[in-house]
PDB file of C-alpha atoms in Angstrom:
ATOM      1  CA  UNK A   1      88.627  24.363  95.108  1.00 53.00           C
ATOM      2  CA  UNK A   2      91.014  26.841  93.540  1.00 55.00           C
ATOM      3  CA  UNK A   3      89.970  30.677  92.508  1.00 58.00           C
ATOM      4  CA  UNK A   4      88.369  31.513  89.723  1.00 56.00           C
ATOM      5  CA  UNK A   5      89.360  33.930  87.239  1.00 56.00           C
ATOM      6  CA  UNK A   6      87.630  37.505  86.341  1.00 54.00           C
ATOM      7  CA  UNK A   7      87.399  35.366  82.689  1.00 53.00           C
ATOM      8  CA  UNK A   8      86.098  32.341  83.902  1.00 52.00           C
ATOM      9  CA  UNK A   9      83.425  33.774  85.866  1.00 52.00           C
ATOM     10  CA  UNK A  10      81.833  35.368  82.930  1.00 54.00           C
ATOM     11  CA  UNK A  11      81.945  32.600  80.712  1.00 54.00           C
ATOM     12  CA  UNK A  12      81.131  30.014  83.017  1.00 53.00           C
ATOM     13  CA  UNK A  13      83.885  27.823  82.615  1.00 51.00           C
ATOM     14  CA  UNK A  14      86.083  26.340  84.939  1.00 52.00           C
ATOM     15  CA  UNK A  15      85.408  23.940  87.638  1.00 54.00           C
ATOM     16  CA  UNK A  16      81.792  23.471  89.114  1.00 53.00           C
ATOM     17  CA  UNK A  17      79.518  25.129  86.124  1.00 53.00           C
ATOM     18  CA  UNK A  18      76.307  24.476  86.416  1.00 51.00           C
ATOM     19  CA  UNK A  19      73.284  26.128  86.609  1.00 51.00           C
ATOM     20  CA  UNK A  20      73.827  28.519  89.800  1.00 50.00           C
ATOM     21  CA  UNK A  21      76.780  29.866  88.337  1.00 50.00           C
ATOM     22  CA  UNK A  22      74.937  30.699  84.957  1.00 53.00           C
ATOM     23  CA  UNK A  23      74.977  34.577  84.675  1.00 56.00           C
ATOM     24  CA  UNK A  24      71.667  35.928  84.052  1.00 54.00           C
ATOM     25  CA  UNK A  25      72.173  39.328  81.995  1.00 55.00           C
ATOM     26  CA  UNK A  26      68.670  40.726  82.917  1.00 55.00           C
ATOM     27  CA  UNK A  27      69.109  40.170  86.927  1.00 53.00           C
ATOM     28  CA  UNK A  28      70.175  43.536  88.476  1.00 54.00           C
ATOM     29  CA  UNK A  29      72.894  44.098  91.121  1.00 56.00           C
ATOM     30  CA  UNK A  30      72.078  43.662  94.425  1.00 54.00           C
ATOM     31  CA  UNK A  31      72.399  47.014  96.026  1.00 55.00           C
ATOM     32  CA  UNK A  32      74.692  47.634  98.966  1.00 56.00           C
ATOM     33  CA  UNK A  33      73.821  46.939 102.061  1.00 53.00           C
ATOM     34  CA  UNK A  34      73.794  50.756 103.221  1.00 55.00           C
ATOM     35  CA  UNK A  35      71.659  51.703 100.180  1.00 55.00           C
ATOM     36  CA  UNK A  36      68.867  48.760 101.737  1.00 61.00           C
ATOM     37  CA  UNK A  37      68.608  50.618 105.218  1.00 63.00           C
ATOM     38  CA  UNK A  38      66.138  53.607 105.664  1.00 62.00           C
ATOM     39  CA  UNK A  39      67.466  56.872 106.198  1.00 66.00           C
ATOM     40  CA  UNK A  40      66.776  58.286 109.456  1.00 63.00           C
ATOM     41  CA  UNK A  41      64.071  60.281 110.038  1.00 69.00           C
ATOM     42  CA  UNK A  42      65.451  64.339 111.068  1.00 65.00           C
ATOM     43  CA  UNK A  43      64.566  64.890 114.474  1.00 68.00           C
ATOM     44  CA  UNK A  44      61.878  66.803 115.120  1.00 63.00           C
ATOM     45  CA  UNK A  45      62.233  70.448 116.266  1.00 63.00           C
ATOM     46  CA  UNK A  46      62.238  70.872 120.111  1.00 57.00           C
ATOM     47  CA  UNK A  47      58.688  73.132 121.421  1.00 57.00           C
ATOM     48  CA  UNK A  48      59.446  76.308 122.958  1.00 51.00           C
ATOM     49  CA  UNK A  49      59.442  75.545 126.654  1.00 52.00           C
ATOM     50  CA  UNK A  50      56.325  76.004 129.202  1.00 49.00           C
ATOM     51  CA  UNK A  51      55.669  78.837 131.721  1.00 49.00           C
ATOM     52  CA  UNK A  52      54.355  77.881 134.402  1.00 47.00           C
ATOM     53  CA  UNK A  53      50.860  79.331 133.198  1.00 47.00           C
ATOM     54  CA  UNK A  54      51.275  76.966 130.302  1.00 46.00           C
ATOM     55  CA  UNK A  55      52.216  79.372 127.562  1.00 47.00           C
ATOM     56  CA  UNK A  56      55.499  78.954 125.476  1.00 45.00           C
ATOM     57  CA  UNK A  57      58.570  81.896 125.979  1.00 46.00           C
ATOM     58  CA  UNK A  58      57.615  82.716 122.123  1.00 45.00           C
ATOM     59  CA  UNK A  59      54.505  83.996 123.622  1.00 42.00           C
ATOM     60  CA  UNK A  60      56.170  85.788 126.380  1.00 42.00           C
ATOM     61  CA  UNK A  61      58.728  88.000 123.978  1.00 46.00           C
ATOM     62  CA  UNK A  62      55.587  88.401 121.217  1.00 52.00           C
ATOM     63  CA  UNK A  63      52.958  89.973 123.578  1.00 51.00           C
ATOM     64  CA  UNK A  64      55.064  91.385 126.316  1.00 72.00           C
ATOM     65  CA  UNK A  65      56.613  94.404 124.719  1.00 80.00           C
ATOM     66  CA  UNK A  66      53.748  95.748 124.081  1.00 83.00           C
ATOM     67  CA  UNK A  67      52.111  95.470 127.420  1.00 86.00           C
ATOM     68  CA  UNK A  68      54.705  96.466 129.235  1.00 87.00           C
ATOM     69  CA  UNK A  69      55.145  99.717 127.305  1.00 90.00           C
ATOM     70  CA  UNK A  70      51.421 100.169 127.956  1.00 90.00           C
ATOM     71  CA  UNK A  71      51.942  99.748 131.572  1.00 91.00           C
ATOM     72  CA  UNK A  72      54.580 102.367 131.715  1.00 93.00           C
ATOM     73  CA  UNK A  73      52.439 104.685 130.097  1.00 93.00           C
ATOM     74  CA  UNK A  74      49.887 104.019 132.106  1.00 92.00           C
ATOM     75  CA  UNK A  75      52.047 104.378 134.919  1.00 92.00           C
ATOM     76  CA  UNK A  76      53.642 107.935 133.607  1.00 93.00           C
ATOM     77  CA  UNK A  77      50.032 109.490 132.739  1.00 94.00           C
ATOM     78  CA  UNK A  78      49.105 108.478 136.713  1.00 92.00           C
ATOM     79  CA  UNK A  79      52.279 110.431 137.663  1.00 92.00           C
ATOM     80  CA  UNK A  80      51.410 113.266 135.653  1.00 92.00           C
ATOM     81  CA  UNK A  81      47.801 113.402 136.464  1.00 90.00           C
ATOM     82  CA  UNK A  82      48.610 114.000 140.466  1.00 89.00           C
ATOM     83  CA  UNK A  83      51.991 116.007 139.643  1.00 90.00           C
ATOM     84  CA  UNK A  84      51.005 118.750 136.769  1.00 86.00           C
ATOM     85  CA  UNK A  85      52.256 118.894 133.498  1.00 86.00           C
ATOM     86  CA  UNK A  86      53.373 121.219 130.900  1.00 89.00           C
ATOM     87  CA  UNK A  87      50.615 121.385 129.137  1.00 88.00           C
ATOM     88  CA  UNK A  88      47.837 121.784 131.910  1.00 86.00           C
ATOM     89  CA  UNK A  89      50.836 124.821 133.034  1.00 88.00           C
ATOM     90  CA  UNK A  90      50.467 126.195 130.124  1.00 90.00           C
ATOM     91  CA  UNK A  91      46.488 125.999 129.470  1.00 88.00           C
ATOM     92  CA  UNK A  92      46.165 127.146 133.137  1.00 87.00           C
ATOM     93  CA  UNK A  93      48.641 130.324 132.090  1.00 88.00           C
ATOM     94  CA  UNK A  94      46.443 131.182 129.025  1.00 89.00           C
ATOM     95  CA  UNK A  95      43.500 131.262 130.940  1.00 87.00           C
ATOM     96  CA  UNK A  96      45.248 133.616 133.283  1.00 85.00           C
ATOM     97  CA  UNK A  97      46.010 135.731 130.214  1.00 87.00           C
ATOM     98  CA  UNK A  98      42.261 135.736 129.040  1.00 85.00           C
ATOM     99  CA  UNK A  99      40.607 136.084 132.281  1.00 83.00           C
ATOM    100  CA  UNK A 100      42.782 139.582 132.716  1.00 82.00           C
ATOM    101  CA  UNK A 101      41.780 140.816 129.269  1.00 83.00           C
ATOM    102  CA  UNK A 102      38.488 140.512 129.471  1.00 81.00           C
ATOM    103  CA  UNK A 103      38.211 141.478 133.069  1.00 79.00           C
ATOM    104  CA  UNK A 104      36.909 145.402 133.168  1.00 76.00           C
ATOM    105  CA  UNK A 105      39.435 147.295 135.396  1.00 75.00           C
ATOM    106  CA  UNK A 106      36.619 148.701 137.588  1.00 75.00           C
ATOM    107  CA  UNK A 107      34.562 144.860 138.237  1.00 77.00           C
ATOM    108  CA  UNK A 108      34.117 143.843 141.595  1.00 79.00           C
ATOM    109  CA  UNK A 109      36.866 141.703 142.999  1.00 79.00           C
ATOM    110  CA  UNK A 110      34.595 138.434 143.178  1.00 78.00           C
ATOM    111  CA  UNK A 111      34.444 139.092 139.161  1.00 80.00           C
ATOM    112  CA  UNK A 112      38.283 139.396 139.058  1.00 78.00           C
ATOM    113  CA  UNK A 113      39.684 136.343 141.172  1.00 80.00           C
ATOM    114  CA  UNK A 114      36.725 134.369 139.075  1.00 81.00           C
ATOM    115  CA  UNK A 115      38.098 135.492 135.744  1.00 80.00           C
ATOM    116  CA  UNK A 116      41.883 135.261 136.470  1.00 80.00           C
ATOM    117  CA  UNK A 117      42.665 132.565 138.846  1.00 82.00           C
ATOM    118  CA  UNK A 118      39.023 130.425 139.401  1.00 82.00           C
ATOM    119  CA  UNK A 119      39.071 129.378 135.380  1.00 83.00           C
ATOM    120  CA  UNK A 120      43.168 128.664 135.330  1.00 85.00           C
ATOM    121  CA  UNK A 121      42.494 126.326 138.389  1.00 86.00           C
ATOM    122  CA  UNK A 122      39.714 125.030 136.272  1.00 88.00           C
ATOM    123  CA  UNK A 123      41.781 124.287 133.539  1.00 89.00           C
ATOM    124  CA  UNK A 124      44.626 123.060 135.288  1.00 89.00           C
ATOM    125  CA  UNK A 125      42.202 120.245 136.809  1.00 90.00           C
ATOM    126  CA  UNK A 126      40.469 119.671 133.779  1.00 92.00           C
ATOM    127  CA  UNK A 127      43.927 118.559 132.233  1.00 92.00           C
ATOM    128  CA  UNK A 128      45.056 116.729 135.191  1.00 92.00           C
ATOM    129  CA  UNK A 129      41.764 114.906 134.905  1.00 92.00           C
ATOM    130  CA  UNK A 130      42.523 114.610 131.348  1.00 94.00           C
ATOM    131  CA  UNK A 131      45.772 112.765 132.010  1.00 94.00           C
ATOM    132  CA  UNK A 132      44.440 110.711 134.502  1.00 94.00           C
ATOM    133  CA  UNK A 133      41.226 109.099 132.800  1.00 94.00           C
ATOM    134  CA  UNK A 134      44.011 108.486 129.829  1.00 94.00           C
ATOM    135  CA  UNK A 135      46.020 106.295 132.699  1.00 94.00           C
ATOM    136  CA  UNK A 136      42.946 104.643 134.043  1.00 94.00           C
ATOM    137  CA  UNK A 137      42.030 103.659 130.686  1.00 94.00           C
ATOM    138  CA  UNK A 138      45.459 102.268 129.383  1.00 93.00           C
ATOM    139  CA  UNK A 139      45.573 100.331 132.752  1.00 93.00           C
ATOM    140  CA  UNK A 140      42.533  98.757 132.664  1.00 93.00           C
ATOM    141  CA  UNK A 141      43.193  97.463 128.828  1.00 91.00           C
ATOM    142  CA  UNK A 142      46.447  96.222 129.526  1.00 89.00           C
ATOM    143  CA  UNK A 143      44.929  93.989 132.923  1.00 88.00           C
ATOM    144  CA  UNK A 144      42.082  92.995 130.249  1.00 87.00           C
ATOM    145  CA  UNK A 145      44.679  92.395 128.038  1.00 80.00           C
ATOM    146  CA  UNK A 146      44.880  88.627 128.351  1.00 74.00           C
ATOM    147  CA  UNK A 147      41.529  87.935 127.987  1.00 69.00           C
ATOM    148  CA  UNK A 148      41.070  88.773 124.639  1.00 68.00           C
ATOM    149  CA  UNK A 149      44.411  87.501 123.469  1.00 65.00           C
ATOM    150  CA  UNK A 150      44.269  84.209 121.822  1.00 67.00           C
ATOM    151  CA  UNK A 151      45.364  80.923 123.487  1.00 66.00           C
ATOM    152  CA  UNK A 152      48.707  80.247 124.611  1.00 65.00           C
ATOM    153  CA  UNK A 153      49.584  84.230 124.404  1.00 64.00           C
ATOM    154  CA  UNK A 154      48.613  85.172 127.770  1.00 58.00           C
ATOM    155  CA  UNK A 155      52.082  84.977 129.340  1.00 68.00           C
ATOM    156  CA  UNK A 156      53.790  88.044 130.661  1.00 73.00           C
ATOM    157  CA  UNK A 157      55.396  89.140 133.123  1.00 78.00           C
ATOM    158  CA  UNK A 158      54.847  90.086 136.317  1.00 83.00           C
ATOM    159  CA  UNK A 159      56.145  92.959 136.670  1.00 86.00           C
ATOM    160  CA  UNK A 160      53.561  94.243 133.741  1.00 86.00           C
ATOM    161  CA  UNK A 161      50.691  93.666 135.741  1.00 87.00           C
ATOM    162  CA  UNK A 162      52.057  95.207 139.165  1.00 90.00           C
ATOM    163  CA  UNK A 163      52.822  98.502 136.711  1.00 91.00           C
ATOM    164  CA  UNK A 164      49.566  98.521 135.175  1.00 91.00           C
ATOM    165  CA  UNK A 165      47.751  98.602 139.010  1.00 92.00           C
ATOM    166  CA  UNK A 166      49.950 101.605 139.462  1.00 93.00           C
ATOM    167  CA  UNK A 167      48.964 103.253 136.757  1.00 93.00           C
ATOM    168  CA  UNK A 168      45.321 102.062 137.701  1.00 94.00           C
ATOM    169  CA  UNK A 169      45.825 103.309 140.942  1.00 94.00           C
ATOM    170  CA  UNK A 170      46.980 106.570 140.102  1.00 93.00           C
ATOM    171  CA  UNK A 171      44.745 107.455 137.341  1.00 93.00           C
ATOM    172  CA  UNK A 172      41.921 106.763 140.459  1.00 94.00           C
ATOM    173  CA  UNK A 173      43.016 109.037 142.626  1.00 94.00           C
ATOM    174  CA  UNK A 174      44.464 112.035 139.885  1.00 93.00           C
ATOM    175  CA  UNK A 175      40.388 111.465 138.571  1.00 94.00           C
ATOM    176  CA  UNK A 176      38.955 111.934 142.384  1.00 94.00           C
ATOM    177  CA  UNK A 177      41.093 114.568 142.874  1.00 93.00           C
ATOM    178  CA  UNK A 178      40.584 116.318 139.728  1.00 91.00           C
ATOM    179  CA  UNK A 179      37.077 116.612 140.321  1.00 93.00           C
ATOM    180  CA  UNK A 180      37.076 117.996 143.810  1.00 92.00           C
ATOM    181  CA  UNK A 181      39.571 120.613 142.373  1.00 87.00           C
ATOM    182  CA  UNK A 182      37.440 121.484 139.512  1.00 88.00           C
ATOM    183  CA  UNK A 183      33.980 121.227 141.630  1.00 88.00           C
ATOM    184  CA  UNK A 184      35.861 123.663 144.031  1.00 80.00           C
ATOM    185  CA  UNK A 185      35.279 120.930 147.258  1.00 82.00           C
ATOM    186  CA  UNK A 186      39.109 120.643 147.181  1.00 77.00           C
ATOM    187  CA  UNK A 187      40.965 123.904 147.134  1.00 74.00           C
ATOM    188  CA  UNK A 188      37.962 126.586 145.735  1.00 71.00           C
ATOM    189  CA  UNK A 189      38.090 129.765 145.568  1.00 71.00           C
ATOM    190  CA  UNK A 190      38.742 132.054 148.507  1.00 71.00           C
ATOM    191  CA  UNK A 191      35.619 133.784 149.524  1.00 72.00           C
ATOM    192  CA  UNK A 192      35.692 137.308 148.653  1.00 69.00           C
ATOM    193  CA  UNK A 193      33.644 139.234 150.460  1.00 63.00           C
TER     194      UNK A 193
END
């Protein structure tokens, strides 16, 4: 019952030698107990989270720049389209500029206010319309918009869609209202004569 020595052990002497204290040189060391036990498996990496449309918030940031610069544009263009810009101004001032040129200084005054102010009206509609078929059109593809994108992108925000019916909107009415302008049903010509 007494302890066996470091020496004793190897050469199997000592009290109690038998066979189960025989060293086998070929048998390997056990390995440790914490070398036996799996590692753990890494946790997986946690899903974006859900809208409430069922779309992850990657989905949100990835398509909803883009839309929502369209719908601003949109927007803007519908502004412009009812309000003027600098370029119909400026068209609309050229025209002005030709119409006096080639006006002869002794043609009736039908011919004049035709020639200098009828075709810069003209032109100022024709821009107007311009900019508002260019709104119409930008609105409509960014409603559309999430019917072509691919599944699981056709989150966005809300205020994106309530921008692009603005824009809609506007580019309506600046269309209507450049074709009564340019038709002459809405503001024409004063009758000469």
């Amino acid at each position: 019952m007494g302890t066996r020595t470091e020496t004793e052990t190897e050469t199997g002497a000592g009290p109690g030698t038998g066979s189960e204290n025989e060293r086998d040189d070929t048998a390997v060391d056990a390995p440790d107990a914490d070398a036996t036990q799996p590692e753990p498996e890494p946790e997986p990496e946690p899903e974006p989270e859900q809208d409430a449309d069922g779309a992850g918030a990657g989905a949100e940031e990835s398509s909803g720049v883009g839309q929502g610069a369209a719908a601003v544009v949109s927007g803007a263009f519908g502004l412009v389209s009812l309000t003027g810009s600098w370029l119909g101004t400026v068209a609309a001032a050229r025209e002005t500029l030709v119409g006096q040129l080639e006006t002869a200084a002794d043609a009736d005054v039908a011919t004049q206010v035709k020639e200098v102010y009828g075709d810069a009206w003209n032109t100022s509609a024709l821009w107007g319309g311009l900019f508002a078929l260019t709104a119409l059109i930008v609105g409509v593809v960014v409603l559309a918009g999430p019917a072509f994108a691919r599944p699981g992108r056709t989150a966005r925000a809300p205020w994106i869609t309530s921008v692009a019916w603005a824009g809609v909107t506007l580019g309506v009415v600046g269309l209507l209202l450049a074709v009564l302008t340019y038709t002459g049903v809405l503001l024409g010509l004063p009758a000469t004569g």
